[in-house]
mmCIF file of C-alpha atoms in Angstrom:
data_model
loop_
_atom_site.group_PDB
_atom_site.id
_atom_site.type_symbol
_atom_site.label_atom_id
_atom_site.label_comp_id
_atom_site.label_asym_id
_atom_site.label_seq_id
_atom_site.Cartn_x
_atom_site.Cartn_y
_atom_site.Cartn_z
ATOM 1 C CA UNK A 1 48.786 68.556 33.704
ATOM 2 C CA UNK A 2 45.282 68.869 35.432
ATOM 3 C CA UNK A 3 44.835 68.700 39.416
ATOM 4 C CA UNK A 4 40.932 68.856 41.390
ATOM 5 C CA UNK A 5 39.931 68.252 45.047
ATOM 6 C CA UNK A 6 37.785 65.587 45.174
ATOM 7 C CA UNK A 7 36.624 62.454 43.404
ATOM 8 C CA UNK A 8 32.555 64.939 43.052
ATOM 9 C CA UNK A 9 35.272 68.049 41.351
ATOM 10 C CA UNK A 10 36.277 65.241 38.436
ATOM 11 C CA UNK A 11 36.092 67.310 35.519
ATOM 12 C CA UNK A 12 32.654 66.823 34.043
ATOM 13 C CA UNK A 13 33.382 64.355 30.260
ATOM 14 C CA UNK A 14 36.205 63.148 32.215
ATOM 15 C CA UNK A 15 37.242 59.860 29.208
ATOM 16 C CA UNK A 16 38.324 56.775 30.366
ATOM 17 C CA UNK A 17 41.825 55.598 32.994
ATOM 18 C CA UNK A 18 44.837 54.590 34.492
ATOM 19 C CA UNK A 19 45.021 55.333 38.051
ATOM 20 C CA UNK A 20 47.599 55.189 39.874
ATOM 21 C CA UNK A 21 46.049 54.692 43.538
ATOM 22 C CA UNK A 22 48.538 55.743 46.671
ATOM 23 C CA UNK A 23 49.897 58.086 49.617
ATOM 24 C CA UNK A 24 52.751 59.009 47.891
ATOM 25 C CA UNK A 25 54.744 60.762 50.352
ATOM 26 C CA UNK A 26 57.899 61.348 49.660
ATOM 27 C CA UNK A 27 57.620 60.161 46.142
ATOM 28 C CA UNK A 28 60.199 57.875 46.368
ATOM 29 C CA UNK A 29 62.469 56.075 43.493
ATOM 30 C CA UNK A 30 59.215 53.259 44.516
ATOM 31 C CA UNK A 31 56.443 55.717 43.956
ATOM 32 C CA UNK A 32 58.305 57.237 40.673
ATOM 33 C CA UNK A 33 58.358 54.126 39.135
ATOM 34 C CA UNK A 34 55.010 52.637 40.345
ATOM 35 C CA UNK A 35 54.102 56.031 38.883
ATOM 36 C CA UNK A 36 55.288 55.836 35.155
ATOM 37 C CA UNK A 37 54.456 52.004 34.243
ATOM 38 C CA UNK A 38 50.062 53.998 34.829
ATOM 39 C CA UNK A 39 51.778 56.433 32.263
ATOM 40 C CA UNK A 40 52.622 53.346 29.667
ATOM 41 C CA UNK A 41 49.345 51.527 30.897
ATOM 42 C CA UNK A 42 47.672 54.586 29.522
ATOM 43 C CA UNK A 43 49.462 54.787 26.639
ATOM 44 C CA UNK A 44 48.868 51.239 25.112
ATOM 45 C CA UNK A 45 45.365 51.798 26.390
ATOM 46 C CA UNK A 46 44.849 55.263 24.302
ATOM 47 C CA UNK A 47 43.441 56.377 28.244
ATOM 48 C CA UNK A 48 43.671 59.891 30.707
ATOM 49 C CA UNK A 49 46.992 58.472 33.614
ATOM 50 C CA UNK A 50 45.084 60.175 36.785
ATOM 51 C CA UNK A 51 46.870 60.228 40.096
ATOM 52 C CA UNK A 52 44.925 59.652 42.719
ATOM 53 C CA UNK A 53 45.887 61.118 46.418
ATOM 54 C CA UNK A 54 44.933 61.216 50.016
ATOM 55 C CA UNK A 55 45.346 64.811 52.442
ATOM 56 C CA UNK A 56 46.057 64.694 55.430
ATOM 57 C CA UNK A 57 47.806 61.323 55.533
ATOM 58 C CA UNK A 58 45.533 58.375 56.388
ATOM 59 C CA UNK A 59 46.766 58.199 59.583
ATOM 60 C CA UNK A 60 46.453 61.323 60.443
ATOM 61 C CA UNK A 61 42.874 60.593 60.654
ATOM 62 C CA UNK A 62 42.766 57.192 61.719
ATOM 63 C CA UNK A 63 45.483 57.097 64.300
ATOM 64 C CA UNK A 64 46.468 60.246 64.945
ATOM 65 C CA UNK A 65 48.995 59.280 67.795
ATOM 66 C CA UNK A 66 51.264 57.285 65.801
ATOM 67 C CA UNK A 67 51.231 59.675 63.114
ATOM 68 C CA UNK A 68 55.014 59.881 61.218
ATOM 69 C CA UNK A 69 56.320 62.816 60.271
ATOM 70 C CA UNK A 70 54.964 64.195 56.907
ATOM 71 C CA UNK A 71 58.786 63.817 54.421
ATOM 72 C CA UNK A 72 56.081 66.303 50.921
ATOM 73 C CA UNK A 73 53.491 69.261 51.282
ATOM 74 C CA UNK A 74 50.596 68.102 49.349
ATOM 75 C CA UNK A 75 51.789 71.069 47.175
ATOM 76 C CA UNK A 76 55.378 69.329 46.415
ATOM 77 C CA UNK A 77 53.564 66.566 46.435
ATOM 78 C CA UNK A 78 51.349 67.024 43.227
ATOM 79 C CA UNK A 79 53.857 68.664 41.596
ATOM 80 C CA UNK A 80 56.815 65.721 41.762
ATOM 81 C CA UNK A 81 53.518 63.866 40.359
ATOM 82 C CA UNK A 82 52.955 65.955 37.656
ATOM 83 C CA UNK A 83 56.716 66.008 36.990
ATOM 84 C CA UNK A 84 57.009 62.064 36.147
ATOM 85 C CA UNK A 85 54.792 62.389 33.230
ATOM 86 C CA UNK A 86 51.043 61.701 34.668
ATOM 87 C CA UNK A 87 47.677 63.815 32.756
ATOM 88 C CA UNK A 88 45.971 65.186 36.007
ATOM 89 C CA UNK A 89 46.225 64.428 40.084
ATOM 90 C CA UNK A 90 43.235 63.841 42.252
ATOM 91 C CA UNK A 91 43.368 64.700 45.927
ATOM 92 C CA UNK A 92 40.819 63.711 47.590
ATOM 93 C CA UNK A 93 40.599 64.101 51.615
ATOM 94 C CA UNK A 94 40.589 61.958 53.599
ATOM 95 C CA UNK A 95 38.024 62.892 56.840
ATOM 96 C CA UNK A 96 36.513 60.317 58.904
ATOM 97 C CA UNK A 97 33.720 59.350 57.132
ATOM 98 C CA UNK A 98 36.070 58.628 54.010
ATOM 99 C CA UNK A 99 38.152 55.996 56.598
ATOM 100 C CA UNK A 100 34.605 54.161 56.268
ATOM 101 C CA UNK A 101 33.860 53.616 53.904
ATOM 102 C CA UNK A 102 34.046 49.727 52.320
ATOM 103 C CA UNK A 103 36.438 48.224 49.434
ATOM 104 C CA UNK A 104 33.454 47.990 47.373
ATOM 105 C CA UNK A 105 31.572 51.199 47.658
ATOM 106 C CA UNK A 106 35.088 53.543 47.632
ATOM 107 C CA UNK A 107 35.893 51.372 44.253
ATOM 108 C CA UNK A 108 32.253 52.371 42.423
ATOM 109 C CA UNK A 109 32.438 55.438 43.518
ATOM 110 C CA UNK A 110 35.724 56.611 43.044
ATOM 111 C CA UNK A 111 37.967 54.822 40.925
ATOM 112 C CA UNK A 112 34.465 53.186 38.636
ATOM 113 C CA UNK A 113 32.149 55.937 38.688
ATOM 114 C CA UNK A 114 34.706 58.628 39.160
ATOM 115 C CA UNK A 115 37.657 57.498 37.216
ATOM 116 C CA UNK A 116 36.417 55.501 34.502
ATOM 117 C CA UNK A 117 39.172 53.013 35.584
ATOM 118 C CA UNK A 118 39.964 50.994 32.932
ATOM 119 C CA UNK A 119 43.359 49.870 34.827
ATOM 120 C CA UNK A 120 44.076 50.108 38.854
ATOM 121 C CA UNK A 121 47.888 50.502 39.665
ATOM 122 C CA UNK A 122 49.003 49.288 43.360
ATOM 123 C CA UNK A 123 51.662 48.437 45.064
ATOM 124 C CA UNK A 124 50.937 44.674 46.188
ATOM 125 C CA UNK A 125 50.831 45.751 49.878
ATOM 126 C CA UNK A 126 48.143 48.658 49.379
ATOM 127 C CA UNK A 127 44.843 48.607 51.321
ATOM 128 C CA UNK A 128 41.806 50.463 51.615
ATOM 129 C CA UNK A 129 38.870 51.040 52.904
ATOM 130 C CA UNK A 130 36.802 50.156 55.914
ATOM 131 C CA UNK A 131 39.899 49.102 58.814
ATOM 132 C CA UNK A 132 42.054 48.262 55.187
ATOM 133 C CA UNK A 133 39.893 45.393 54.616
ATOM 134 C CA UNK A 134 40.844 45.656 51.268
ATOM 135 C CA UNK A 135 44.131 44.210 49.823
ATOM 136 C CA UNK A 136 44.887 43.680 46.022
ATOM 137 C CA UNK A 137 43.533 40.418 45.469
ATOM 138 C CA UNK A 138 39.778 42.339 46.515
ATOM 139 C CA UNK A 139 40.624 44.517 44.019
ATOM 140 C CA UNK A 140 41.603 41.949 42.078
ATOM 141 C CA UNK A 141 37.886 40.765 42.437
ATOM 142 C CA UNK A 142 36.616 43.823 42.360
ATOM 143 C CA UNK A 143 38.533 44.669 38.944
ATOM 144 C CA UNK A 144 36.776 41.419 37.551
ATOM 145 C CA UNK A 145 33.581 42.316 38.466
ATOM 146 C CA UNK A 146 34.188 46.415 37.922
ATOM 147 C CA UNK A 147 35.596 45.692 34.065
ATOM 148 C CA UNK A 148 39.025 46.804 34.839
ATOM 149 C CA UNK A 149 42.826 45.030 35.427
ATOM 150 C CA UNK A 150 45.294 45.680 38.376
ATOM 151 C CA UNK A 151 48.222 46.309 38.154
ATOM 152 C CA UNK A 152 50.200 45.548 41.232
ATOM 153 C CA UNK A 153 54.782 46.334 41.646
ATOM 154 C CA UNK A 154 56.915 45.198 43.841
ATOM 155 C CA UNK A 155 58.522 48.610 45.247
ATOM 156 C CA UNK A 156 61.728 46.745 45.228
ATOM 157 C CA UNK A 157 62.886 43.219 46.667
ATOM 158 C CA UNK A 158 63.804 44.492 49.410
ATOM 159 C CA UNK A 159 60.941 45.511 51.148
ATOM 160 C CA UNK A 160 62.863 48.231 53.426
ATOM 161 C CA UNK A 161 65.429 50.042 49.963
ATOM 162 C CA UNK A 162 62.655 51.841 48.458
ATOM 163 C CA UNK A 163 59.600 53.418 51.335
ATOM 164 C CA UNK A 164 58.744 56.400 53.657
ATOM 165 C CA UNK A 165 59.341 54.446 56.582
ATOM 166 C CA UNK A 166 63.294 54.008 55.643
ATOM 167 C CA UNK A 167 63.422 58.011 54.121
ATOM 168 C CA UNK A 168 61.815 58.771 57.900
ATOM 169 C CA UNK A 169 64.819 57.041 59.642
ATOM 170 C CA UNK A 170 67.185 58.098 56.959
ATOM 171 C CA UNK A 171 66.215 61.679 57.710
ATOM 172 C CA UNK A 172 66.049 61.533 61.227
ATOM 173 C CA UNK A 173 69.425 60.414 61.871
ATOM 174 C CA UNK A 174 71.197 62.913 59.330
ATOM 175 C CA UNK A 175 71.963 60.690 56.590
ATOM 176 C CA UNK A 176 70.459 62.574 54.409
ATOM 177 C CA UNK A 177 73.316 61.081 50.946
ATOM 178 C CA UNK A 178 70.908 57.847 52.423
ATOM 179 C CA UNK A 179 67.408 59.729 52.398
ATOM 180 C CA UNK A 180 68.942 60.831 48.675
ATOM 181 C CA UNK A 181 69.014 57.198 46.946
ATOM 182 C CA UNK A 182 65.696 56.336 48.511
ATOM 183 C CA UNK A 183 64.775 59.295 47.351
ATOM 184 C CA UNK A 184 66.756 60.026 43.484
ATOM 185 C CA UNK A 185 67.061 63.676 45.085
ATOM 186 C CA UNK A 186 67.943 66.102 48.169
ATOM 187 C CA UNK A 187 65.872 65.814 50.233
ATOM 188 C CA UNK A 188 63.761 69.265 50.777
ATOM 189 C CA UNK A 189 61.071 71.210 53.698
ATOM 190 C CA UNK A 190 59.789 73.941 52.533
ATOM 191 C CA UNK A 191 58.454 77.147 55.058
ATOM 192 C CA UNK A 192 58.643 80.929 55.579
ATOM 193 C CA UNK A 193 61.840 82.682 55.886
ATOM 194 C CA UNK A 194 60.730 84.977 59.841
ATOM 195 C CA UNK A 195 62.648 86.140 61.760
ATOM 196 C CA UNK A 196 65.083 85.314 63.970
ATOM 197 C CA UNK A 197 67.656 85.766 67.205
ATOM 198 C CA UNK A 198 68.889 87.907 65.098
ATOM 199 C CA UNK A 199 72.103 87.278 66.601
ATOM 200 C CA UNK A 200 73.905 85.594 62.904
ATOM 201 C CA UNK A 201 74.049 89.245 61.434
ATOM 202 C CA UNK A 202 75.354 91.167 64.287
ATOM 203 C CA UNK A 203 77.541 89.308 66.921
ATOM 204 C CA UNK A 204 79.021 87.005 64.404
ATOM 205 C CA UNK A 205 79.063 88.505 60.673
ATOM 206 C CA UNK A 206 77.113 85.243 58.443
ATOM 207 C CA UNK A 207 73.108 86.367 59.038
ATOM 208 C CA UNK A 208 71.000 83.301 58.339
ATOM 209 C CA UNK A 209 67.863 82.594 56.944
ATOM 210 C CA UNK A 210 65.277 81.051 59.295
ATOM 211 C CA UNK A 211 62.454 78.854 58.350
ATOM 212 C CA UNK A 212 59.083 78.341 59.874
ATOM 213 C CA UNK A 213 58.624 75.135 59.196
ATOM 214 C CA UNK A 214 54.823 73.745 59.191
ATOM 215 C CA UNK A 215 54.258 71.088 62.394
ATOM 216 C CA UNK A 216 54.574 67.386 61.564
ATOM 217 C CA UNK A 217 57.609 68.588 58.567
ATOM 218 C CA UNK A 218 60.851 65.433 59.039
ATOM 219 C CA UNK A 219 63.516 67.749 60.221
ATOM 220 C CA UNK A 220 67.720 66.472 59.924
ATOM 221 C CA UNK A 221 69.162 65.180 62.571
ATOM 222 C CA UNK A 222 70.353 68.145 64.846
ATOM 223 C CA UNK A 223 74.404 69.286 62.263
ATOM 224 C CA UNK A 224 75.138 71.825 59.915
ATOM 225 C CA UNK A 225 73.840 69.984 56.243
ATOM 226 C CA UNK A 226 75.203 71.481 53.078
ATOM 227 C CA UNK A 227 73.024 72.139 50.059
ATOM 228 C CA UNK A 228 70.698 74.862 48.347
ATOM 229 C CA UNK A 229 68.181 77.686 49.126
ATOM 230 C CA UNK A 230 65.494 77.403 45.740
ATOM 231 C CA UNK A 231 63.374 80.832 46.458
ATOM 232 C CA UNK A 232 60.561 80.305 43.155
ATOM 233 C CA UNK A 233 62.827 79.656 39.817
ATOM 234 C CA UNK A 234 65.866 80.444 42.181
ATOM 235 C CA UNK A 235 68.746 78.489 44.328
ATOM 236 C CA UNK A 236 71.163 79.882 46.161
ATOM 237 C CA UNK A 237 73.555 77.507 47.949
ATOM 238 C CA UNK A 238 73.757 77.165 51.634
ATOM 239 C CA UNK A 239 75.177 76.480 55.074
ATOM 240 C CA UNK A 240 72.812 75.337 56.602
ATOM 241 C CA UNK A 241 72.299 74.446 60.434
ATOM 242 C CA UNK A 242 69.619 72.258 62.071
ATOM 243 C CA UNK A 243 69.842 72.595 65.805
ATOM 244 C CA UNK A 244 69.363 74.835 69.541
ATOM 245 C CA UNK A 245 71.985 77.006 69.591
ATOM 246 C CA UNK A 246 73.146 75.843 72.197
ATOM 247 C CA UNK A 247 77.010 77.861 72.859
ATOM 248 C CA UNK A 248 73.612 80.101 73.520
ATOM 249 C CA UNK A 249 71.986 78.186 75.803
ATOM 250 C CA UNK A 250 69.039 77.903 73.247
ATOM 251 C CA UNK A 251 65.660 75.644 73.815
ATOM 252 C CA UNK A 252 64.067 75.870 70.668
ATOM 253 C CA UNK A 253 64.466 73.467 67.911
ATOM 254 C CA UNK A 254 65.635 75.886 64.508
ATOM 255 C CA UNK A 255 66.300 75.171 61.231
ATOM 256 C CA UNK A 256 68.641 78.052 59.156
ATOM 257 C CA UNK A 257 70.878 78.662 56.342
ATOM 258 C CA UNK A 258 73.452 81.275 55.568
ATOM 259 C CA UNK A 259 73.062 81.557 51.633
ATOM 260 C CA UNK A 260 76.543 81.932 50.416
ATOM 261 C CA UNK A 261 77.850 85.709 48.606
ATOM 262 C CA UNK A 262 74.433 86.299 49.853
ATOM 263 C CA UNK A 263 72.787 89.662 49.442
ATOM 264 C CA UNK A 264 69.070 90.536 49.642
ATOM 265 C CA UNK A 265 65.959 90.262 51.766
ATOM 266 C CA UNK A 266 64.204 87.089 52.383
ATOM 267 C CA UNK A 267 61.773 87.807 55.191
ATOM 268 C CA UNK A 268 58.659 86.814 54.220
ATOM 269 C CA UNK A 269 59.013 84.604 51.199
ATOM 270 C CA UNK A 270 57.510 80.782 51.038
ATOM 271 C CA UNK A 271 61.557 78.599 50.445
ATOM 272 C CA UNK A 272 62.226 74.986 50.389
ATOM 273 C CA UNK A 273 65.497 73.954 51.436
ATOM 274 C CA UNK A 274 67.299 70.975 50.194
ATOM 275 C CA UNK A 275 69.655 69.030 51.919
ATOM 276 C CA UNK A 276 72.596 67.507 50.421
ATOM 277 C CA UNK A 277 76.296 66.690 52.275
ATOM 278 C CA UNK A 278 75.921 66.341 57.061
ATOM 279 C CA UNK A 279 79.316 68.311 57.707
ATOM 280 C CA UNK A 280 79.560 67.429 60.696
ATOM 281 C CA UNK A 281 76.866 67.219 64.446
ATOM 282 C CA UNK A 282 75.400 70.247 66.864
ATOM 283 C CA UNK A 283 78.935 71.155 69.002
ATOM 284 C CA UNK A 284 78.170 74.038 71.984
ATOM 285 C CA UNK A 285 81.289 75.690 72.036
ATOM 286 C CA UNK A 286 83.307 78.121 74.299
ATOM 287 C CA UNK A 287 82.541 81.252 73.198
ATOM 288 C CA UNK A 288 82.080 83.473 70.110
ATOM 289 C CA UNK A 289 85.231 83.576 68.367
ATOM 290 C CA UNK A 290 85.670 79.397 68.193
ATOM 291 C CA UNK A 291 82.407 79.368 67.254
ATOM 292 C CA UNK A 292 82.628 82.074 64.367
ATOM 293 C CA UNK A 293 86.157 79.813 63.639
ATOM 294 C CA UNK A 294 83.672 76.290 62.286
ATOM 295 C CA UNK A 295 81.048 78.366 61.556
ATOM 296 C CA UNK A 296 84.363 79.793 57.987
ATOM 297 C CA UNK A 297 84.850 76.179 58.427
ATOM 298 C CA UNK A 298 81.262 74.636 57.431
ATOM 299 C CA UNK A 299 81.287 77.505 55.192
ATOM 300 C CA UNK A 300 84.129 76.487 52.719
ATOM 301 C CA UNK A 301 83.648 72.519 53.471
ATOM 302 C CA UNK A 302 79.720 73.311 51.868
ATOM 303 C CA UNK A 303 81.286 74.640 49.101
ATOM 304 C CA UNK A 304 83.371 72.345 48.552
ATOM 305 C CA UNK A 305 80.733 68.792 49.249
ATOM 306 C CA UNK A 306 78.768 71.279 46.910
ATOM 307 C CA UNK A 307 81.586 71.592 44.249
ATOM 308 C CA UNK A 308 81.771 75.955 44.366
ATOM 309 C CA UNK A 309 85.045 75.673 43.191
#
């Protein structure tokens, strides 16, 4: 799969394409169905399949005060889109200038001039162009003018069933199992392992990997979860704590993972934490001993939730 950033970086001589276009934050099951439609349409037309997505999220530019928590960093989004069988992903840097393009100019410059679109696949509610002036009807009119077909897709009979907004809501509630139903996989968040307070490996006997997460990322509700830590091609079972460590009068919200049956140094590693099951909410304990007892229970519950025996 090829990737490039900006329409002007399209490889010279790029052939006719079927283009799937959208933000695709989260790449949930509705997004996946739309992209697979584009892959099938490209095969039927003997064309290449290109996904066009945007970075940063358009809302971050046009209405930053309303920017929702991000579900997938652009690198992860490209990885997930590529796994659906597309030939290329074109990332358009979303700028104020791009937001001000007319629907006609966007179609002429990006879809026709840049990607030689034979067909364009979008969600039926997709909007584009300055002040969201373009919709599927306008896109179809431009398709007739510039000789490409428009294939609008209904993401779900239930508008809320497959949406990034719904995933964000479920994650905020701590319902990671519900989020997985919409996503088609566990929800994961990425970051770098950094030094924490250090009490996990000293006072508690359960050393944790502390994740420094990119600001603006969707984080599950405070509590303890069973999940997996991914590093490169390896994954490790983990009991994951999200919260402020109220037993120690913590103020800062942290994400830390105790890796089961693991020994080693992860400091500085780029990892992904996948949240599989919520075990409990955050609790303030009356001292270290009851906290240690609860962590032992959490570890046992993690083994059961991950079917580790």
